[in-house]
XYZ file of C-alpha atoms in Angstrom:
694
model
C 53.792 101.229 120.679
C 52.416 104.231 118.803
C 49.352 103.562 116.649
C 49.894 103.867 112.919
C 48.188 106.919 111.449
C 46.344 106.486 108.109
C 45.518 109.330 105.774
C 41.821 110.067 105.146
C 42.427 112.169 102.083
C 41.416 109.375 99.666
C 38.021 108.994 101.202
C 37.462 112.708 101.649
C 38.205 113.151 97.940
C 35.805 110.346 97.035
C 33.008 111.929 99.116
C 33.725 115.345 97.582
C 33.708 113.883 94.044
C 30.278 112.388 94.561
C 28.965 115.652 96.077
C 30.266 117.683 93.098
C 28.879 115.319 90.463
C 26.531 117.293 88.243
C 23.693 114.818 88.392
C 24.014 114.328 92.135
C 24.234 118.022 92.951
C 21.268 118.794 90.652
C 19.237 116.108 92.372
C 20.109 117.524 95.816
C 19.035 121.041 94.837
C 15.839 119.745 93.324
C 15.073 117.613 96.375
C 15.543 120.495 98.756
C 12.981 122.558 96.775
C 10.572 119.616 96.855
C 10.880 119.290 100.607
C 10.184 122.974 101.025
C 7.157 122.709 98.783
C 5.893 119.686 100.722
C 6.202 121.694 103.943
C 4.542 124.651 102.187
C 7.377 126.918 103.207
C 7.151 130.273 101.322
C 9.455 133.213 101.073
C 6.613 135.614 101.985
C 2.915 135.431 102.942
C 1.875 137.166 99.704
C 2.870 134.587 97.134
C -0.733 133.791 96.170
C -2.977 130.836 96.913
C -1.680 127.262 96.436
C -3.141 123.827 96.095
C -0.514 121.561 97.770
C -1.110 118.567 95.630
C 2.353 117.261 96.533
C 1.342 116.917 100.186
C -2.005 115.434 99.174
C -0.484 112.814 96.860
C 2.242 111.900 99.335
C -0.206 111.408 102.138
C -2.404 109.282 99.887
C 0.297 107.036 98.394
C 2.266 106.576 101.638
C -0.334 104.451 103.475
C -1.051 102.629 100.203
C 2.488 101.254 100.095
C 3.325 101.188 103.826
C 0.764 101.557 106.612
C 1.939 99.247 109.395
C 5.015 97.303 110.523
C 5.394 93.989 108.685
C 5.084 90.566 110.189
C 8.174 88.410 109.789
C 7.491 85.323 107.670
C 10.178 82.656 108.226
C 9.385 79.283 106.818
C 10.972 76.127 105.428
C 11.989 76.554 101.816
C 10.601 73.105 101.063
C 7.219 72.341 102.617
C 8.180 68.853 103.769
C 8.354 67.160 107.144
C 11.461 68.535 108.801
C 10.975 69.388 112.492
C 14.537 70.813 112.853
C 14.015 73.302 110.041
C 10.564 74.135 111.330
C 11.960 74.809 114.791
C 14.756 77.013 113.418
C 12.240 78.982 111.336
C 10.017 79.396 114.399
C 12.934 80.684 116.524
C 13.926 83.257 113.885
C 10.324 84.349 113.189
C 9.531 84.843 116.879
C 12.802 86.705 117.527
C 12.352 88.995 114.539
C 8.764 89.720 115.433
C 9.810 90.503 118.998
C 12.279 93.196 117.818
C 9.756 94.596 115.364
C 7.046 94.953 118.020
C 9.205 95.817 121.028
C 11.540 98.436 119.500
C 10.141 101.416 117.539
C 13.211 101.844 115.290
C 11.969 99.478 112.549
C 8.662 101.206 112.001
C 10.171 104.684 112.339
C 12.916 103.874 109.880
C 10.483 102.379 107.349
C 8.135 105.397 107.557
C 11.019 107.872 107.128
C 12.547 105.927 104.262
C 9.186 105.686 102.476
C 8.646 109.440 102.871
C 12.104 110.140 101.457
C 11.328 107.829 98.567
C 8.086 109.683 97.734
C 9.617 113.169 98.100
C 13.287 113.004 97.090
C 13.409 109.599 95.411
C 15.762 107.780 97.780
C 15.074 106.185 101.178
C 17.885 104.608 103.247
C 18.176 102.697 106.540
C 21.305 101.271 108.195
C 21.555 98.060 110.223
C 23.679 98.223 113.359
C 24.389 95.500 115.923
C 24.252 96.677 119.512
C 25.282 94.777 122.604
C 25.752 96.063 126.135
C 25.488 94.920 129.735
C 22.435 95.838 131.745
C 23.410 96.348 135.373
C 20.671 96.190 137.969
C 22.019 97.371 141.366
C 20.671 96.152 144.637
C 17.473 97.906 145.670
C 16.218 97.996 149.261
C 12.757 96.446 149.557
C 11.579 96.233 153.178
C 14.401 94.085 154.399
C 14.318 91.686 151.402
C 17.835 91.216 150.088
C 18.014 91.465 146.265
C 21.315 90.422 144.657
C 22.513 92.603 141.791
C 22.355 90.941 138.401
C 24.147 91.496 135.107
C 22.361 90.768 131.877
C 23.495 91.115 128.254
C 21.160 92.909 125.885
C 21.513 92.239 122.156
C 19.591 93.840 119.324
C 19.918 94.692 115.629
C 19.059 98.381 115.356
C 17.503 99.913 112.248
C 18.904 103.471 111.884
C 17.237 105.891 109.516
C 19.681 107.773 107.272
C 18.652 111.150 105.944
C 18.699 111.260 102.177
C 21.375 113.960 102.010
C 23.664 112.077 104.475
C 24.163 109.023 102.228
C 26.799 108.486 99.541
C 27.740 105.653 97.189
C 30.649 105.047 94.847
C 29.982 105.568 91.123
C 28.128 102.652 89.569
C 25.281 102.031 87.127
C 23.547 99.417 89.268
C 23.452 98.645 92.958
C 25.305 95.317 92.647
C 28.358 97.183 91.313
C 28.551 99.849 94.052
C 32.111 99.749 95.452
C 31.424 101.558 98.712
C 28.666 103.169 100.718
C 28.865 105.857 103.396
C 26.613 107.607 105.845
C 27.173 110.852 107.715
C 26.626 111.324 111.424
C 26.959 114.482 113.469
C 28.815 113.985 116.733
C 29.541 116.307 119.622
C 33.083 116.544 120.989
C 32.147 114.521 124.059
C 30.593 111.707 122.023
C 33.490 111.725 119.574
C 36.097 111.428 122.324
C 34.155 108.571 123.867
C 34.044 106.773 120.521
C 37.422 107.594 118.967
C 39.621 108.749 121.801
C 41.607 111.933 122.489
C 42.408 112.421 118.770
C 38.827 113.663 118.295
C 39.725 116.885 120.154
C 41.476 118.034 116.959
C 38.435 117.436 114.734
C 36.780 120.729 113.688
C 33.157 121.195 114.761
C 31.653 122.911 111.708
C 27.990 122.083 112.333
C 26.178 124.324 114.864
C 22.557 124.809 115.883
C 20.315 127.120 113.895
C 19.931 130.509 115.534
C 23.479 131.086 116.883
C 24.539 134.623 116.244
C 27.977 136.217 116.411
C 27.568 137.214 120.027
C 26.846 133.659 121.129
C 29.640 132.360 118.925
C 32.175 134.720 120.464
C 30.979 133.970 124.003
C 31.343 130.222 123.394
C 28.380 129.408 125.582
C 27.004 126.975 123.058
C 30.200 125.164 122.083
C 28.898 121.923 123.571
C 26.120 121.914 120.966
C 28.479 122.149 117.961
C 29.067 118.890 116.084
C 31.517 117.370 113.665
C 30.477 115.605 110.437
C 31.788 111.978 110.687
C 31.485 109.617 107.744
C 31.230 105.865 108.199
C 32.454 104.217 104.994
C 32.116 100.521 104.049
C 34.563 99.462 101.331
C 33.381 96.281 99.631
C 36.581 95.656 97.703
C 38.838 95.770 100.792
C 36.201 94.399 103.204
C 37.107 97.273 105.560
C 35.128 99.907 107.446
C 36.607 103.415 107.852
C 35.557 106.468 109.893
C 36.727 109.871 108.684
C 35.703 113.422 109.656
C 35.332 116.473 107.458
C 38.284 118.794 107.970
C 40.457 116.166 109.694
C 43.321 114.638 107.710
C 43.616 111.240 109.394
C 41.388 108.181 109.603
C 39.636 108.173 112.942
C 39.210 104.377 112.989
C 39.195 101.344 110.684
C 38.037 97.766 111.212
C 37.696 94.586 109.135
C 34.263 93.324 108.148
C 32.439 93.268 111.579
C 29.230 91.465 110.570
C 30.005 89.100 107.693
C 26.762 89.904 105.876
C 26.102 88.252 102.516
C 26.233 91.557 100.629
C 28.838 93.118 103.022
C 26.951 96.461 103.140
C 24.968 97.021 106.363
C 22.160 98.612 104.397
C 19.737 97.123 101.857
C 19.376 98.612 98.418
C 17.758 102.012 98.980
C 14.179 102.697 98.008
C 14.710 104.434 94.660
C 12.220 106.385 92.590
C 12.484 106.588 88.804
C 15.916 105.543 87.545
C 17.648 104.999 84.229
C 20.275 102.400 83.411
C 23.140 104.902 83.203
C 23.230 106.032 86.861
C 21.835 105.422 90.363
C 20.806 109.012 90.889
C 16.977 108.960 90.989
C 14.354 111.320 89.606
C 11.830 112.456 92.271
C 8.204 111.659 91.458
C 7.200 115.320 91.827
C 9.572 116.295 89.010
C 7.403 114.269 86.625
C 4.296 116.369 87.303
C 5.703 119.646 88.595
C 4.392 121.583 85.554
C 0.872 120.304 86.195
C 1.285 121.207 89.889
C 2.344 124.723 88.891
C -0.737 124.954 86.636
C -2.950 123.887 89.546
C -1.371 126.573 91.748
C -1.980 129.228 89.068
C -5.639 128.170 88.720
C -6.025 128.127 92.499
C -4.631 131.647 92.706
C -7.088 132.795 89.980
C -9.987 131.118 91.734
C -9.125 133.037 94.872
C -9.077 136.314 92.902
C -12.415 135.554 91.266
C -13.901 134.580 94.605
C -12.745 137.903 96.084
C -14.437 139.666 93.098
C -17.667 137.781 93.647
C -19.361 140.618 95.690
C -22.698 142.409 95.497
C -21.713 145.937 94.472
C -23.741 148.530 92.575
C -24.749 152.242 92.085
C -27.871 154.246 92.867
C -29.374 157.673 92.070
C -27.972 160.291 94.461
C -31.344 162.100 94.625
C -32.613 159.143 96.669
C -29.842 158.999 99.288
C -32.005 156.968 101.641
C -31.558 153.961 99.321
C -27.953 153.634 100.556
C -29.316 151.882 103.668
C -31.233 149.255 101.784
C -28.506 146.585 102.040
C -27.554 147.321 105.663
C -31.133 147.441 106.996
C -32.445 144.756 109.289
C -34.658 142.034 107.810
C -38.400 142.869 107.408
C -37.636 146.621 107.375
C -39.235 149.275 105.132
C -37.085 152.161 103.856
C -39.012 155.458 103.644
C -38.670 157.369 100.321
C -39.480 161.081 100.283
C -40.317 161.408 96.586
C -42.155 158.162 95.943
C -43.976 159.519 92.909
C -40.733 160.553 91.245
C -39.254 157.096 92.045
C -42.261 155.474 90.442
C -41.877 157.624 87.324
C -38.255 156.512 86.977
C -39.329 152.862 86.984
C -39.014 152.046 90.673
C -35.856 150.642 92.235
C -34.773 149.157 88.915
C -34.687 152.651 87.466
C -32.538 154.224 90.191
C -30.270 151.291 91.146
C -27.988 149.027 89.099
C -25.744 146.168 90.279
C -22.366 145.150 89.002
C -22.939 142.145 86.689
C -21.744 138.856 88.332
C -22.583 136.455 85.511
C -19.194 136.862 83.888
C -17.419 136.402 87.236
C -19.431 133.280 88.029
C -18.809 131.867 84.592
C -15.067 132.503 84.878
C -15.034 130.985 88.349
C -16.794 127.863 87.149
C -14.372 127.551 84.250
C -11.431 127.928 86.641
C -12.816 125.188 88.905
C -13.350 122.904 85.889
C -9.839 123.569 84.552
C -8.316 122.797 87.966
C -10.226 119.500 88.211
C -8.975 118.508 84.749
C -5.410 119.405 85.758
C -5.787 117.291 88.912
C -6.984 114.348 86.868
C -3.896 114.651 84.722
C -1.768 114.513 87.835
C -3.691 111.479 89.116
C -3.086 109.708 85.826
C 0.641 110.504 86.042
C 0.972 109.378 89.649
C -1.408 106.390 89.378
C -3.822 107.496 92.059
C -7.239 106.093 91.095
C -10.661 107.410 92.099
C -11.294 104.490 94.485
C -8.127 105.366 96.447
C -9.231 109.018 96.577
C -12.648 107.836 97.964
C -14.473 109.188 94.895
C -16.668 106.134 94.368
C -20.418 106.258 94.193
C -22.836 104.571 96.598
C -24.901 103.281 93.704
C -22.035 101.174 92.341
C -22.115 97.429 92.880
C -19.541 95.627 94.934
C -18.134 94.011 91.792
C -17.712 97.362 90.109
C -15.912 98.772 93.111
C -13.616 95.732 93.284
C -12.714 96.176 89.645
C -11.930 99.845 90.214
C -9.906 98.961 93.308
C -7.828 96.447 91.411
C -7.296 98.846 88.539
C -6.265 101.577 90.926
C -3.680 99.324 92.574
C -1.983 98.336 89.304
C 0.128 101.512 89.208
C 1.080 101.068 92.850
C 2.067 97.408 92.586
C 5.703 98.154 91.709
C 6.057 100.554 94.657
C 4.408 98.117 97.016
C 6.711 95.369 95.859
C 9.808 97.600 96.262
C 8.808 98.497 99.814
C 8.095 94.858 100.634
C 11.497 93.791 99.269
C 13.134 96.640 101.206
C 11.561 95.381 104.417
C 12.470 91.780 103.553
C 16.120 92.703 103.066
C 16.148 94.432 106.457
C 14.685 91.318 108.077
C 17.215 89.100 106.348
C 20.099 91.195 107.615
C 18.664 91.168 111.146
C 18.166 87.405 110.903
C 21.768 86.892 109.769
C 23.057 88.909 112.682
C 20.907 86.825 115.013
C 22.239 83.538 113.632
C 25.890 84.632 113.478
C 26.355 86.971 116.458
C 23.538 86.585 118.986
C 24.065 84.228 121.916
C 21.889 81.073 121.784
C 20.345 81.913 125.141
C 19.267 85.301 123.771
C 17.410 83.684 120.850
C 15.829 81.082 123.136
C 14.607 83.774 125.553
C 13.327 86.088 122.799
C 11.462 83.328 120.949
C 10.122 81.415 123.967
C 10.635 78.249 121.933
C 11.137 76.076 125.017
C 7.437 76.538 125.847
C 6.326 74.938 122.567
C 6.029 71.352 121.331
C 9.266 71.822 119.345
C 11.423 72.317 122.468
C 13.076 68.937 121.907
C 14.595 70.169 118.602
C 16.065 73.459 119.897
C 19.744 72.353 120.151
C 19.731 70.815 116.654
C 17.947 73.885 115.240
C 20.498 76.240 116.726
C 23.311 74.180 115.246
C 21.682 74.275 111.820
C 21.220 78.040 112.093
C 24.990 78.435 112.516
C 25.740 76.321 109.478
C 25.799 79.076 106.839
C 25.349 77.087 103.650
C 22.742 74.728 105.123
C 20.526 77.375 106.667
C 20.146 79.166 103.331
C 18.924 75.894 101.759
C 16.424 75.170 104.540
C 15.049 78.551 105.662
C 13.348 81.354 103.733
C 12.831 84.862 105.233
C 10.319 87.417 103.947
C 7.959 90.179 105.056
C 4.230 89.866 104.634
C 2.179 92.447 102.780
C 2.715 95.986 104.068
C -0.538 97.450 102.785
C -3.317 98.088 105.230
C -5.586 95.020 105.528
C -8.934 94.380 107.077
C -8.658 93.516 110.777
C -10.932 90.550 110.164
C -8.600 88.989 107.602
C -6.675 86.914 110.094
C -9.861 85.682 111.715
C -11.199 84.841 108.255
C -8.120 82.845 107.391
C -8.305 80.880 110.631
C -12.010 80.134 110.216
C -11.349 79.093 106.628
C -8.623 76.723 107.831
C -10.802 75.235 110.582
C -13.727 74.815 108.232
C -11.665 73.119 105.579
C -9.680 70.838 107.918
C -12.736 70.051 110.052
C -14.762 68.952 107.025
C -11.875 66.936 105.660
C -11.250 65.151 108.984
C -14.945 64.098 109.183
C -14.881 62.702 105.690
C -11.513 61.052 106.251
C -12.722 59.319 109.431
C -15.711 57.888 107.640
C -13.590 56.726 104.720
C -10.964 55.046 106.913
C -13.651 53.199 108.934
C -14.837 51.641 105.685
C -11.399 51.141 104.146
C -8.725 51.210 106.891
C -5.961 51.055 104.265
C -6.723 54.677 103.336
C -5.530 55.994 106.718
C -1.878 56.743 105.693
C -2.940 58.432 102.501
C -5.628 60.442 104.290
C -3.062 61.720 106.808
C -0.599 62.710 104.082
C -3.371 64.630 102.294
C -4.303 66.344 105.537
C -0.654 67.509 106.141
C -0.477 68.620 102.491
C -3.457 70.901 103.160
C -2.277 72.038 106.601
C 1.113 73.222 105.265
C -0.635 75.331 102.644
C -2.456 77.489 105.261
C -0.329 80.279 106.782
C -2.713 80.359 109.733
C -1.776 76.707 110.549
C 1.893 77.418 111.348
C 1.464 77.460 115.162
C -0.383 74.105 115.185
C 1.541 72.277 112.458
C 3.695 70.443 115.024
C 0.572 69.170 116.808
C -0.805 67.842 113.499
C 2.496 66.031 112.820
C 2.412 64.400 116.254
C -1.194 63.372 115.617
C -0.134 61.881 112.293
C 2.640 59.883 113.938
C 0.279 58.565 116.650
C -2.179 57.431 114.006
C 0.524 55.713 111.968
C 1.967 53.911 114.989
C -1.452 52.637 116.148
C -2.042 48.933 115.467
C -4.419 48.082 112.632
C -8.145 47.957 113.382
C -10.091 44.646 112.984
C -13.241 45.158 110.869
C -15.119 42.722 113.140
C -14.006 44.649 116.150
C -17.488 46.016 116.905
C -19.237 42.622 117.095
C -16.391 41.043 118.978
C -16.444 43.933 121.472
C -20.194 43.363 122.186
C -19.690 39.618 122.685
C -16.695 40.294 124.879
C -18.757 42.714 126.952
C -21.491 40.107 127.664
C -18.915 37.466 128.535
C -17.150 39.923 130.791
C -20.414 40.605 132.738
C -21.008 36.870 133.275
C -17.460 36.382 134.397
C -17.812 39.292 136.788
C -20.846 37.727 138.522
C -19.106 34.377 138.815
C -16.047 36.059 140.160
C -18.121 37.891 142.772
C -19.493 34.559 144.209
C -16.092 32.925 144.112
C -14.546 35.959 145.759
C -17.006 35.883 148.682
C -16.347 32.170 149.411
C -12.650 32.588 148.989
C -12.662 35.587 151.262
C -14.277 33.616 154.143
C -11.915 30.713 153.711
C -8.965 33.071 153.401
C -9.968 34.735 156.685
C -9.860 31.405 158.590
C -6.642 30.362 156.936
C -5.087 33.720 157.686
C -5.865 33.428 161.391
C -4.358 29.890 161.622
C -1.320 30.974 159.620
C -0.847 33.967 161.956
C -0.724 31.750 165.011
C 1.683 29.359 163.312
C 3.879 32.238 162.181
C 4.054 33.647 165.694
C 5.184 30.261 167.110
C 7.740 29.779 164.427
C 9.032 33.304 164.983
C 9.644 32.629 168.693
C 11.553 29.402 167.919
C 13.639 31.198 165.284
C 14.466 33.983 167.686
C 15.851 31.497 170.297
C 17.824 29.594 167.675
C 19.255 32.861 166.361
C 20.441 33.833 169.847
C 22.210 30.537 170.396
C 23.845 30.592 166.955
C 25.067 34.152 167.490
C 26.579 33.244 170.905
C 28.353 30.187 169.431
C 29.678 32.262 166.558
C 30.993 34.936 168.944
C 32.843 32.286 171.020
C 34.401 30.769 167.927
C 35.505 34.180 166.645
C 37.020 35.068 170.056
C 38.984 31.797 170.186
C 40.226 32.192 166.622
C 41.387 35.786 167.276
C 43.251 34.758 170.464
C 45.038 31.927 168.636
C 46.031 34.268 165.857
C 47.378 36.802 168.365
C 49.481 34.119 170.145
C 50.857 32.809 166.829
C 51.829 36.302 165.688
C 53.542 37.033 169.065
C 55.595 33.792 168.891
C 56.711 34.565 165.344
C 57.809 38.058 166.328
C 59.773 36.715 169.354
C 61.530 34.091 167.253
C 62.481 36.615 164.593
C 63.835 39.019 167.237
C 65.976 36.333 168.890
C 67.398 35.211 165.523
C 68.310 38.778 164.584
C 69.998 39.332 167.976
C 72.050 36.132 167.649
C 73.179 37.076 164.128
C 74.175 40.539 165.288
C 76.206 39.047 168.233
C 78.060 36.672 165.900
C 78.918 39.508 163.531
C 80.097 41.642 166.403
C 82.399 38.921 167.802
C 83.859 38.274 164.312
C 84.503 41.994 163.781
C 85.998 42.286 167.264
C 88.418 39.361 166.681
C 89.431 40.628 163.256
C 90.065 44.112 164.574
C 92.203 42.820 167.405
C 94.282 40.651 165.025
C 94.698 43.507 162.551
C 95.710 45.795 165.383
C 98.380 43.380 166.590
C 99.828 43.072 163.131
C 99.933 46.854 162.666
C 101.630 47.195 166.009
C 104.208 44.535 165.062
C 104.882 46.272 161.731
C 105.353 49.549 163.398
C 107.643 48.025 166.025
C 109.811 46.143 163.572
C 109.709 48.902 160.960
C 109.239 46.193 158.386
C 106.292 45.290 156.300
C 104.874 41.825 156.626
C 103.716 40.557 153.226
C 100.838 38.523 154.278
C 97.958 38.435 151.780
C 95.475 37.218 154.343
C 96.424 39.954 156.744
C 96.113 42.634 154.016
C 92.727 41.360 152.907
C 91.445 41.291 156.465
C 92.747 44.755 157.115
C 91.116 46.165 153.994
C 87.781 44.502 154.767
C 87.801 45.817 158.319
C 88.599 49.311 157.022
C 85.698 49.241 154.555
C 83.256 48.040 157.239
C 84.446 50.760 159.599
C 83.859 53.426 156.885
C 80.405 52.074 156.262
């Protein structure tokens, strides 16, 4: 059956419409110029000096909003005692953290998206589920036979999408976007492997930089040419389409493959400045490009003034030997032929004069000051404070520096929150793929949950993770802070937890010894505090088990101490008495044991003889009974055989007589040619005929 061909013209027109949109095309042109400026790419080497404040600001803000991969934070939405929810959260958190740390795509995608956000105003990543078999063939190892294995590898990949290779349908806010698309460049070989033989007809418009007409005519680099393939996710139809630029048909289409909550396989992009009428962003550099141009102009003037800051002058030609005064070695005297005449002219000051540098120095200082003021304007626009730039003073107190640090971070808070939410949405999508698509054994292996105290709840936790409404009510997924933190912070949190809990336990023990009724309340208060410390997550299960053991322990008697001392004294007295009794009993038991042993041996001999006689008598009885049974059975068989033989003989004689009589009658009928109407004879004849047939 031939596959139905679908036209791709609708989607190609949609992509072209977005590309030709005035706001979108203007943003693309502006972004390309910004990228070139960030890379400091110039048309020629003589464009004047520049101060690349765009690169400086980007490299300063980037680590302030993202400096390291996040740590997955999966917890119970309600901080109550629920071991199943806690186990499910632990499985997801460990699995997410494994993929973050083991695969580099998450960190690389985040860094690239953050850079696109700071330069062009839009950073995009794409979530893609990947599953394939890992075949490990047999390997010879000094005669040891290794059987080949087949494992299944599952992962949720984070693909970075270049800012110019992303499209969305027209909308004023992200929630109303009807479709999203990303562009990938595929070689003919990769396209045929993915879409089949139809990809041979797709035009390969994209080619490597540097191909000239000679190479193009020779066709030696055809394998490097690529086709632009768009992957389009239509939210309204819940369908995914693949189309290629210059090819009229849809390469492939599938229904919703992941079942994500928001359908799209990408979180809301990292956007720069936006207005409520469109999604097209405004790059940050556009907001201070005039000030950046001013800084470049001042930098170019500073370079010119620095070049003019030279020691030049003129001297009297009659004293030509003075031309060597600047090039002479240190501590050298220059001979002058007409010293008297030089003295009359006022010495060196009378025959030499230098170009005035005061005006150049003053202009240079003014240029430096103007550039610093222009830079401060840029810092105010971008929100980069002096503490972030490292411009603090050593004489400032710690309190003053903390205030400046907090003030400097106010302008960056929104960006930090956007990046944190961006990372959180990525983790939520990855977690949803894990719960809906991953095999349970993959999650168990990735998380190592069977090696923890919550191993007993694994099956129930996995079932809850597959219950889509319930898991959203029970589990919350987020990313921790992405800003660089002190390496000692985690140690500080743990020490703070141990100090607080250790002090509380000491006080609680003293209180419960005085008032045992306080034990349940003290344990609840302890768990209330433990659940509030993020550092206590790995040991929360152990605390809950400790709480259960305390609650299940029988109540303590307040007079237990005095009773224990009295019981100890009594036990010592009883031990001494028992020692004496034991020694006497041991001697008596030894004599009794010897007498009992002799008696037992005699009784054993008698019992052996009696057993032999009983066994012989039983054997004789069994033999007689079996012989009698055999004789009885043989007599019964003989009697039955004789009876059957007699019956058969009687039947045979009767049949013989009846046949003879019937034969005589038939002969008589035939001889007389007359039929004898004899009912008895007819009945007998019929009966004999039936028996003969049988």
